[in-house]
Short mmCIF file of C-alpha atoms and ligand atoms in Angstrom, two decimals:
data_model
loop_
_atom_site.label_atom_id
_atom_site.label_comp_id
_atom_site.label_asym_id
_atom_site.label_seq_id
_atom_site.Cartn_x
_atom_site.Cartn_y
_atom_site.Cartn_z
CA MET A 1 -14.24 -3.07 25.75
CA THR A 2 -13.22 -6.64 26.57
CA SER A 3 -12.75 -9.08 23.75
CA ALA A 4 -11.20 -12.47 23.04
CA LEU A 5 -9.13 -10.90 20.27
CA TYR A 6 -5.44 -10.21 20.87
CA PRO A 7 -5.33 -6.62 22.12
CA THR A 8 -2.69 -5.72 19.51
CA TYR A 9 -4.71 -2.95 17.87
CA PRO A 10 -5.82 0.41 19.29
CA ARG A 11 -9.37 -0.07 18.01
CA ALA A 12 -11.94 2.71 17.85
CA ASP A 13 -15.15 1.67 19.62
CA LEU A 14 -17.09 1.71 16.38
CA SER A 15 -18.55 -0.97 14.14
CA PHE A 16 -20.54 -0.75 10.95
CA LYS A 17 -23.67 -2.33 9.53
CA HIS A 18 -23.68 -0.93 6.01
CA GLY A 19 -21.25 0.41 3.44
CA GLU A 20 -21.61 1.89 0.01
CA GLY A 21 -18.90 3.58 -2.02
CA ALA A 22 -16.97 5.85 0.32
CA TRP A 23 -19.68 5.84 2.99
CA LEU A 24 -20.16 3.66 6.07
CA THR A 25 -23.13 3.53 8.42
CA ALA A 26 -22.35 2.68 12.03
CA GLU A 27 -24.50 0.36 14.16
CA ASN A 28 -26.10 3.42 15.77
CA GLY A 29 -26.99 4.93 12.38
CA ASP A 30 -24.20 7.58 12.26
CA ARG A 31 -22.77 8.04 8.78
CA TYR A 32 -19.05 8.26 8.09
CA LEU A 33 -17.09 9.24 5.02
CA ASP A 34 -14.45 6.54 4.81
CA PHE A 35 -11.12 8.03 3.75
CA SER A 36 -9.32 5.18 5.52
CA ALA A 37 -10.74 2.61 3.06
CA GLY A 38 -9.63 -0.27 5.28
CA VAL A 39 -6.07 1.12 5.15
CA ALA A 40 -5.95 1.75 1.38
CA VAL A 41 -7.54 -1.63 0.63
CA LEU A 42 -10.98 -0.71 -0.70
CA SER A 43 -9.86 0.55 -4.08
CA LEU A 44 -13.45 0.38 -5.34
CA GLY A 45 -15.10 1.37 -2.08
CA HIS A 46 -17.63 -0.60 -0.08
CA ASN A 47 -20.02 -3.02 -1.79
CA HIS A 48 -19.08 -2.22 -5.36
CA PRO A 49 -21.79 -3.94 -7.44
CA HIS A 50 -19.29 -5.53 -9.85
CA LEU A 51 -17.27 -7.02 -6.97
CA VAL A 52 -20.37 -8.21 -5.12
CA GLU A 53 -21.73 -9.91 -8.23
CA THR A 54 -18.35 -11.49 -9.04
CA LEU A 55 -17.93 -12.87 -5.52
CA LYS A 56 -21.47 -14.25 -5.46
CA ARG A 57 -20.90 -16.02 -8.75
CA ALA A 58 -17.55 -17.36 -7.53
CA ALA A 59 -19.25 -18.66 -4.36
CA ASP A 60 -21.35 -21.02 -6.46
CA ALA A 61 -18.24 -22.56 -8.08
CA PRO A 62 -15.49 -24.45 -6.21
CA TRP A 63 -14.08 -22.08 -3.57
CA HIS A 64 -10.73 -23.74 -3.29
CA VAL A 65 -8.88 -26.47 -5.13
CA SER A 66 -5.25 -25.79 -4.03
CA ASN A 67 -2.35 -24.95 -6.27
CA LEU A 68 -1.99 -28.65 -7.17
CA PHE A 69 -4.54 -27.99 -9.92
CA ARG A 70 -4.96 -25.34 -12.56
CA ILE A 71 -6.84 -22.25 -11.45
CA PRO A 72 -8.02 -20.48 -14.62
CA GLN A 73 -9.08 -17.33 -12.73
CA ALA A 74 -5.54 -17.01 -11.34
CA GLU A 75 -3.92 -17.71 -14.71
CA ARG A 76 -6.04 -15.01 -16.31
CA LEU A 77 -5.36 -12.52 -13.49
CA ALA A 78 -1.61 -13.15 -13.74
CA GLU A 79 -1.72 -12.58 -17.51
CA ARG A 80 -3.53 -9.30 -17.04
CA LEU A 81 -1.11 -8.11 -14.33
CA CYS A 82 1.80 -8.90 -16.64
CA ALA A 83 0.14 -7.11 -19.56
CA ALA A 84 -0.37 -4.04 -17.37
CA THR A 85 3.16 -3.94 -15.92
CA PHE A 86 6.85 -4.78 -16.38
CA ALA A 87 6.26 -8.35 -15.16
CA ASP A 88 6.37 -11.73 -16.91
CA LEU A 89 5.42 -13.94 -13.97
CA VAL A 90 3.26 -13.70 -10.84
CA PHE A 91 3.03 -15.54 -7.52
CA PHE A 92 -0.22 -14.96 -5.61
CA THR A 93 -0.39 -14.56 -1.84
CA ASN A 94 -3.02 -13.67 0.76
CA SER A 95 -1.37 -10.55 2.13
CA GLY A 96 1.18 -7.85 1.58
CA ALA A 97 3.76 -9.31 3.93
CA GLU A 98 3.64 -12.62 2.07
CA ALA A 99 4.03 -10.81 -1.25
CA VAL A 100 7.13 -9.04 0.11
CA GLU A 101 8.43 -12.35 1.53
CA CYS A 102 8.09 -13.87 -1.92
CA ALA A 103 9.91 -10.87 -3.38
CA ILE A 104 12.77 -11.32 -0.88
CA LYS A 105 12.99 -15.06 -1.56
CA THR A 106 12.87 -14.52 -5.33
CA THR A 107 15.75 -12.02 -5.05
CA ARG A 108 17.91 -14.33 -2.97
CA LYS A 109 17.20 -17.31 -5.19
CA PHE A 110 18.03 -15.31 -8.34
CA HIS A 111 21.60 -14.94 -7.16
CA ALA A 112 21.81 -18.42 -5.61
CA VAL A 113 20.94 -20.22 -8.85
CA ALA A 114 23.49 -18.07 -10.67
CA GLY A 115 26.19 -19.43 -8.35
CA ARG A 116 26.27 -16.43 -6.02
CA PRO A 117 24.55 -17.71 -2.85
CA GLU A 118 26.59 -15.26 -0.76
CA ARG A 119 24.55 -12.44 -2.28
CA TYR A 120 21.50 -12.50 -0.08
CA ARG A 121 21.37 -9.06 1.54
CA LEU A 122 18.89 -6.33 0.66
CA ILE A 123 19.44 -2.61 1.20
CA THR A 124 16.34 -0.95 2.70
CA PHE A 125 15.44 2.60 3.79
CA GLU A 126 14.66 4.18 7.14
CA GLY A 127 10.93 4.66 7.63
CA ALA A 128 10.14 1.55 5.59
CA PHE A 129 7.23 -0.76 6.30
CA HIS A 130 7.10 -4.15 4.64
CA GLY A 131 4.76 -6.18 6.88
CA ARG A 132 4.77 -8.04 10.20
CA THR A 133 6.28 -11.46 9.49
CA LEU A 134 9.71 -12.14 10.96
CA ALA A 135 11.52 -11.37 7.69
CA THR A 136 9.46 -8.30 6.85
CA ILE A 137 9.89 -6.72 10.30
CA ALA A 138 13.63 -7.20 9.83
CA ALA A 139 13.36 -5.56 6.40
CA GLY A 140 11.35 -2.67 7.82
CA GLY A 141 13.87 -2.20 10.61
CA ASN A 142 11.41 -0.46 12.96
CA ALA A 143 12.77 -1.19 16.47
CA LYS A 144 9.25 -1.09 17.93
CA TYR A 145 8.14 -3.99 15.73
CA LEU A 146 11.32 -6.04 16.29
CA GLU A 147 11.35 -5.71 20.10
CA GLY A 148 10.90 -9.00 21.92
CA PHE A 149 10.82 -11.29 18.92
CA GLY A 150 14.33 -12.68 19.11
CA PRO A 151 17.21 -12.08 16.75
CA PRO A 152 16.05 -10.25 13.62
CA VAL A 153 16.20 -12.22 10.37
CA GLU A 154 19.64 -11.62 8.87
CA GLY A 155 20.19 -9.89 5.60
CA PHE A 156 18.90 -6.32 5.67
CA ASP A 157 21.03 -3.20 5.64
CA GLN A 158 19.17 0.02 6.26
CA VAL A 159 20.26 3.43 4.97
CA PRO A 160 18.77 6.91 5.53
CA PHE A 161 15.75 7.88 3.41
CA GLY A 162 16.69 9.11 -0.05
CA ASP A 163 20.46 9.03 0.59
CA TYR A 164 22.05 7.85 -2.65
CA ASP A 165 25.63 7.97 -1.38
CA ALA A 166 24.64 5.83 1.59
CA VAL A 167 23.12 3.26 -0.77
CA GLU A 168 26.30 3.11 -2.81
CA ALA A 169 28.41 2.85 0.33
CA ALA A 170 26.23 0.04 1.70
CA ILE A 171 26.73 -2.22 -1.33
CA THR A 172 29.01 -5.16 -0.55
CA PRO A 173 29.80 -8.44 -2.33
CA GLU A 174 26.84 -9.86 -0.34
CA THR A 175 24.27 -7.39 -1.64
CA ALA A 176 21.46 -8.94 -3.68
CA GLY A 177 19.30 -5.90 -4.32
CA LEU A 178 17.42 -2.86 -3.05
CA LEU A 179 13.97 -2.99 -1.46
CA LEU A 180 11.81 0.11 -1.10
CA GLU A 181 8.32 1.57 -1.29
CA PRO A 182 8.21 4.28 -4.00
CA ILE A 183 5.96 6.11 -1.54
CA GLN A 184 6.34 5.12 2.10
CA GLY A 185 2.81 4.60 3.41
CA GLU A 186 3.04 3.64 7.09
CA GLY A 187 6.24 5.69 7.30
CA GLY A 188 4.33 8.92 6.67
CA LEU A 189 3.67 9.37 2.93
CA ARG A 190 7.28 10.05 2.17
CA ILE A 191 7.87 10.08 -1.59
CA PHE A 192 11.16 9.07 -3.17
CA ALA A 193 11.95 11.61 -5.89
CA PRO A 194 11.47 10.21 -9.40
CA SER A 195 15.08 11.13 -10.19
CA PHE A 196 16.21 9.15 -7.12
CA LEU A 197 14.34 6.04 -8.28
CA ALA A 198 15.89 6.44 -11.72
CA ARG A 199 19.37 6.63 -10.17
CA LEU A 200 18.67 3.48 -8.13
CA ARG A 201 17.59 1.69 -11.32
CA ALA A 202 20.82 2.67 -13.03
CA LEU A 203 22.84 1.66 -9.97
CA CYS A 204 21.17 -1.77 -9.87
CA ASP A 205 21.90 -2.27 -13.57
CA ALA A 206 25.53 -1.26 -13.15
CA ARG A 207 26.11 -3.48 -10.11
CA GLY A 208 24.06 -6.54 -11.02
CA LEU A 209 21.50 -5.94 -8.26
CA LEU A 210 17.74 -6.42 -8.37
CA LEU A 211 15.42 -3.47 -7.81
CA VAL A 212 12.55 -4.68 -5.65
CA LEU A 213 9.60 -2.36 -5.09
CA ASP A 214 7.03 -2.76 -2.36
CA GLU A 215 3.92 -1.34 -4.04
CA VAL A 216 1.57 -3.03 -1.58
CA GLN A 217 0.06 0.33 -0.64
CA CYS A 218 0.87 2.68 -3.53
CA GLY A 219 0.17 0.21 -6.34
CA VAL A 220 -2.99 -0.77 -8.25
CA GLY A 221 -3.96 2.72 -9.37
CA ARG A 222 -3.74 4.47 -5.99
CA THR A 223 -1.42 7.20 -7.32
CA GLY A 224 -3.10 7.60 -10.70
CA LYS A 225 -0.76 5.08 -12.36
CA PHE A 226 -1.11 1.31 -12.04
CA LEU A 227 2.29 1.18 -10.32
CA ALA A 228 3.65 4.25 -8.54
CA CYS A 229 7.09 3.68 -10.10
CA GLU A 230 5.59 4.59 -13.48
CA HIS A 231 5.67 8.24 -12.38
CA ALA A 232 9.46 7.92 -12.43
CA GLY A 233 9.52 5.95 -15.66
CA VAL A 234 11.26 3.17 -13.73
CA ALA A 235 10.58 -0.55 -14.07
CA PRO A 236 11.63 -2.78 -11.17
CA ASP A 237 12.75 -6.40 -11.44
CA ILE A 238 10.28 -7.48 -8.78
CA ALA A 239 7.27 -5.79 -7.18
CA ALA A 240 4.90 -6.70 -4.37
CA LEU A 241 1.20 -5.83 -4.55
CA ALA A 242 -1.66 -6.45 -2.14
CA LYS A 243 -3.99 -4.00 -0.38
CA GLY A 244 -5.97 -2.52 -3.32
CA LEU A 245 -5.58 -5.61 -5.50
CA GLY A 246 -8.44 -7.56 -3.92
CA GLY A 247 -10.63 -4.55 -3.17
CA GLY A 248 -11.24 -6.00 0.32
CA PHE A 249 -10.75 -9.68 -0.46
CA PRO A 250 -7.37 -10.86 0.92
CA LEU A 251 -5.10 -11.03 -2.12
CA GLY A 252 -1.47 -10.19 -2.74
CA ALA A 253 0.91 -10.77 -5.60
CA CYS A 254 4.62 -10.87 -6.24
CA LEU A 255 5.37 -9.72 -9.80
CA ALA A 256 8.70 -10.45 -11.44
CA THR A 257 10.48 -10.46 -14.75
CA ARG A 258 11.20 -13.92 -16.11
CA GLU A 259 14.90 -13.28 -15.53
CA ALA A 260 14.48 -12.19 -11.88
CA ALA A 261 12.24 -15.20 -11.13
CA LYS A 262 14.54 -17.72 -12.76
CA GLY A 263 15.29 -19.43 -9.45
CA MET A 264 11.64 -19.93 -8.56
CA THR A 265 11.21 -23.39 -10.02
CA ILE A 266 9.04 -26.32 -8.85
CA GLY A 267 9.06 -26.60 -5.08
CA ALA A 268 10.89 -23.31 -4.46
CA HIS A 269 7.89 -21.61 -2.86
CA GLY A 270 4.27 -22.27 -2.04
CA SER A 271 1.03 -21.08 -0.49
CA THR A 272 -2.04 -23.14 0.31
CA PHE A 273 -4.52 -20.35 -0.23
CA GLY A 274 -2.60 -18.01 -2.55
CA GLY A 275 -4.58 -17.14 -5.67
CA ASN A 276 -7.53 -19.36 -4.89
CA PRO A 277 -10.58 -19.10 -7.17
CA LEU A 278 -12.48 -16.67 -4.91
CA ALA A 279 -9.55 -14.29 -4.49
CA ALA A 280 -8.51 -14.48 -8.14
CA ALA A 281 -12.06 -13.86 -9.35
CA VAL A 282 -12.38 -10.75 -7.20
CA GLY A 283 -8.92 -9.53 -8.22
CA GLY A 284 -10.01 -9.86 -11.84
CA ALA A 285 -13.11 -7.79 -11.13
CA VAL A 286 -10.95 -5.08 -9.54
CA LEU A 287 -8.81 -4.96 -12.68
CA ASP A 288 -11.93 -4.76 -14.88
CA ILE A 289 -12.57 -1.38 -13.29
CA VAL A 290 -9.09 -0.05 -12.51
CA LEU A 291 -7.69 -0.87 -15.97
CA ALA A 292 -10.74 0.48 -17.81
CA ASP A 293 -10.09 3.44 -20.10
CA GLY A 294 -9.88 6.71 -18.22
CA PHE A 295 -10.03 5.26 -14.70
CA MET A 296 -6.53 6.22 -13.64
CA ALA A 297 -6.73 9.62 -15.34
CA ARG A 298 -9.81 10.19 -13.22
CA VAL A 299 -7.90 9.21 -10.07
CA ALA A 300 -5.22 11.75 -10.99
CA ARG A 301 -7.81 14.46 -11.63
CA LEU A 302 -9.69 13.84 -8.38
CA GLY A 303 -6.36 13.68 -6.56
CA ALA A 304 -5.45 17.12 -7.88
CA LEU A 305 -8.81 18.42 -6.69
CA LEU A 306 -8.39 16.93 -3.21
CA ARG A 307 -4.85 18.29 -3.05
CA GLN A 308 -6.22 21.79 -3.71
CA ARG A 309 -8.69 21.47 -0.85
CA LEU A 310 -5.94 20.18 1.47
CA ALA A 311 -3.58 23.00 0.46
CA GLU A 312 -6.32 25.51 1.33
CA LEU A 313 -6.61 23.95 4.78
CA GLU A 314 -2.84 24.09 5.21
CA ASP A 315 -2.92 27.81 4.36
CA ARG A 316 -5.78 28.50 6.71
CA TYR A 317 -4.50 26.47 9.67
CA PRO A 318 -0.72 26.81 9.78
CA SER A 319 -0.72 26.02 13.51
CA LEU A 320 -2.18 22.56 12.75
CA ILE A 321 -0.89 21.40 9.37
CA GLU A 322 2.78 21.51 8.50
CA GLU A 323 2.68 19.94 5.05
CA VAL A 324 0.46 18.15 2.54
CA ARG A 325 2.14 15.13 0.93
CA GLY A 326 0.93 12.69 -1.64
CA GLU A 327 0.25 11.57 -5.16
CA GLY A 328 -3.01 10.58 -6.83
CA LEU A 329 -5.44 9.62 -4.05
CA MET A 330 -2.77 8.81 -1.47
CA PHE A 331 -2.34 11.78 0.87
CA GLY A 332 -0.72 12.56 4.17
CA LEU A 333 -1.18 15.60 6.35
CA LYS A 334 1.96 16.16 8.36
CA MET A 335 0.56 17.62 11.57
CA LYS A 336 1.96 20.10 14.08
CA ILE A 337 -0.37 18.76 16.77
CA PRO A 338 -0.46 15.02 17.65
CA ASN A 339 -1.84 13.20 14.59
CA GLY A 340 -4.08 11.08 16.84
CA ASP A 341 -5.84 14.20 18.17
CA PHE A 342 -6.59 15.28 14.63
CA ALA A 343 -7.89 11.85 13.61
CA VAL A 344 -10.23 11.83 16.63
CA ALA A 345 -11.53 15.31 15.73
CA ALA A 346 -12.05 14.26 12.10
CA ARG A 347 -13.94 11.14 13.23
CA ALA A 348 -16.15 13.29 15.45
CA GLU A 349 -16.98 15.24 12.27
CA GLY A 350 -17.79 12.01 10.44
CA LEU A 351 -14.56 11.45 8.51
CA LEU A 352 -12.42 8.32 8.92
CA THR A 353 -8.65 8.63 8.39
CA VAL A 354 -5.59 6.48 9.18
CA LEU A 355 -2.55 7.42 11.21
CA ALA A 356 0.95 7.04 9.80
CA GLY A 357 4.47 7.55 11.11
CA ASP A 358 6.19 10.95 11.18
CA ASN A 359 3.06 12.43 12.83
CA VAL A 360 1.04 12.11 9.64
CA VAL A 361 -2.70 11.61 9.13
CA ARG A 362 -3.35 9.55 6.00
CA LEU A 363 -6.18 10.11 3.56
CA VAL A 364 -6.51 7.10 1.25
CA PRO A 365 -10.11 7.18 -0.01
CA PRO A 366 -11.65 4.63 -2.34
CA LEU A 367 -10.53 5.40 -5.90
CA VAL A 368 -14.18 5.63 -6.97
CA ILE A 369 -15.02 8.78 -4.98
CA ASP A 370 -16.52 11.72 -6.82
CA GLU A 371 -16.41 15.51 -6.50
CA SER A 372 -19.18 15.55 -3.92
CA ASP A 373 -17.23 13.13 -1.69
CA ILE A 374 -14.22 15.43 -1.91
CA ALA A 375 -16.37 18.42 -1.01
CA ALA A 376 -17.78 16.48 1.96
CA ALA A 377 -14.28 15.49 3.08
CA ALA A 378 -13.05 19.07 2.80
CA SER A 379 -15.89 20.45 4.90
CA ARG A 380 -15.41 17.74 7.56
CA LEU A 381 -11.65 18.32 7.67
CA SER A 382 -12.28 22.04 7.93
CA ALA A 383 -14.66 21.49 10.84
CA ALA A 384 -12.09 19.25 12.54
CA CYS A 385 -9.47 21.98 12.09
CA ALA A 386 -11.83 24.59 13.54
CA ARG A 387 -12.26 22.41 16.66
CA LEU A 388 -8.52 22.32 17.22
CA ALA A 389 -7.23 25.59 15.82
CA ALA A 390 -5.53 28.37 17.69
CA PRO A 391 -7.94 31.23 18.61
CA ALA A 392 -6.48 33.60 15.98
CA GLU A 393 -7.07 31.07 13.21
CA LYS A 394 -10.60 30.43 14.43
CA LEU A 395 -11.33 34.14 14.06
CA GLY A 396 -9.75 34.16 10.60
CA ALA A 397 -11.93 31.26 9.55
CA ALA A 398 -15.12 32.86 10.82
C1 PLP B 1 0.32 -2.92 4.41
C2 PLP B 1 1.68 -3.07 3.84
C3 PLP B 1 2.39 -4.26 3.91
C4 PLP B 1 1.88 -5.47 4.67
O1 PLP B 1 0.69 -5.94 4.15
P1 PLP B 1 -0.17 -7.01 5.03
O2 PLP B 1 -1.29 -7.37 4.11
O3 PLP B 1 -0.59 -6.30 6.26
O4 PLP B 1 0.72 -8.14 5.32
C5 PLP B 1 3.62 -4.34 3.29
N1 PLP B 1 4.12 -3.28 2.65
C6 PLP B 1 3.48 -2.09 2.56
C7 PLP B 1 4.09 -0.96 1.81
C8 PLP B 1 2.24 -1.94 3.17
O5 PLP B 1 1.61 -0.77 3.13
#
């Protein structure tokens, strides 16, 4: 496979000509059940009629006017995001990394305009992933992503996952806030305990720090709540969204309370494309569906059903699957064999998954799947397991 694209991705030699819901048809006609969903992006699956219609209508109106003019679609989308969450104000971006960048800048500026410019550091957690810009690779702290790109951006102090004492010990007079994903996605579906998030909230309140949540992957209904932090009853000061927000159209958002965003005045930040009419229209169409009555309860119910199927596989194939992790429709299978081998076997059975750190295979299907899609996924996963299982387990399964 030669290509003029940067060879930065380990691409499967597979491309698609048609998609509908959770299903993709490859160029050669093979059908795949897409539980990768463009890495948790396709919240409403492929070619959702409401998104298609919205984008077509938006294509007949001005595509782009810049943020030097009012963009009613973006104003409306921001209002709806605020109504659905803790936030009072929104800054739109084109990607998750930019949403996190805006969150970092908002945090630093909050302290700077209050006369505390020395407070610019954020405490982060091992296993984090916040994007691939220079600041967000520094925040993520993954040595593999930092290697060769010069001195890391200053201002991030990483502590072990879920270690409250380490967080407390890491706070200095330069600390501005804490930055974390309520559920680490790329890091391997590692979930911060609700009680831990609640303790961090209390700690931030006591020490004058901002709680900044990266909900780029776990937000927008993925876990059965609009924001994953709702499971813990915790409201952040700032949150980053992206992936599922545009349902496949590039769209991110930094949400903040009015207080947290008080430094973000005219000229403090900008984006040429952020929240343009096309993106904002599609984001609005995503919310039409995700915020509709009963949608998130349905995600939770289907998630419980999928979890049951995955737990059965874990019981049947203990030599392959160490643990099932997840919430809502965001799952990880912690594997005992190399996760890549399992993903290849699943693909051979017609199921697309995504790899994650900690030897995890991620299952992040469109939120609009139904029971029959879950049954199809379970039988494909089971067939993939049978390909790879130890002989004794194969006999047991027969
Ligand atoms: C994907 C992701 C990002 C980066 O988003 P991009 O759109 O790739 O820039 C940041 N944070 C989390 C938690 C993510 O999952």
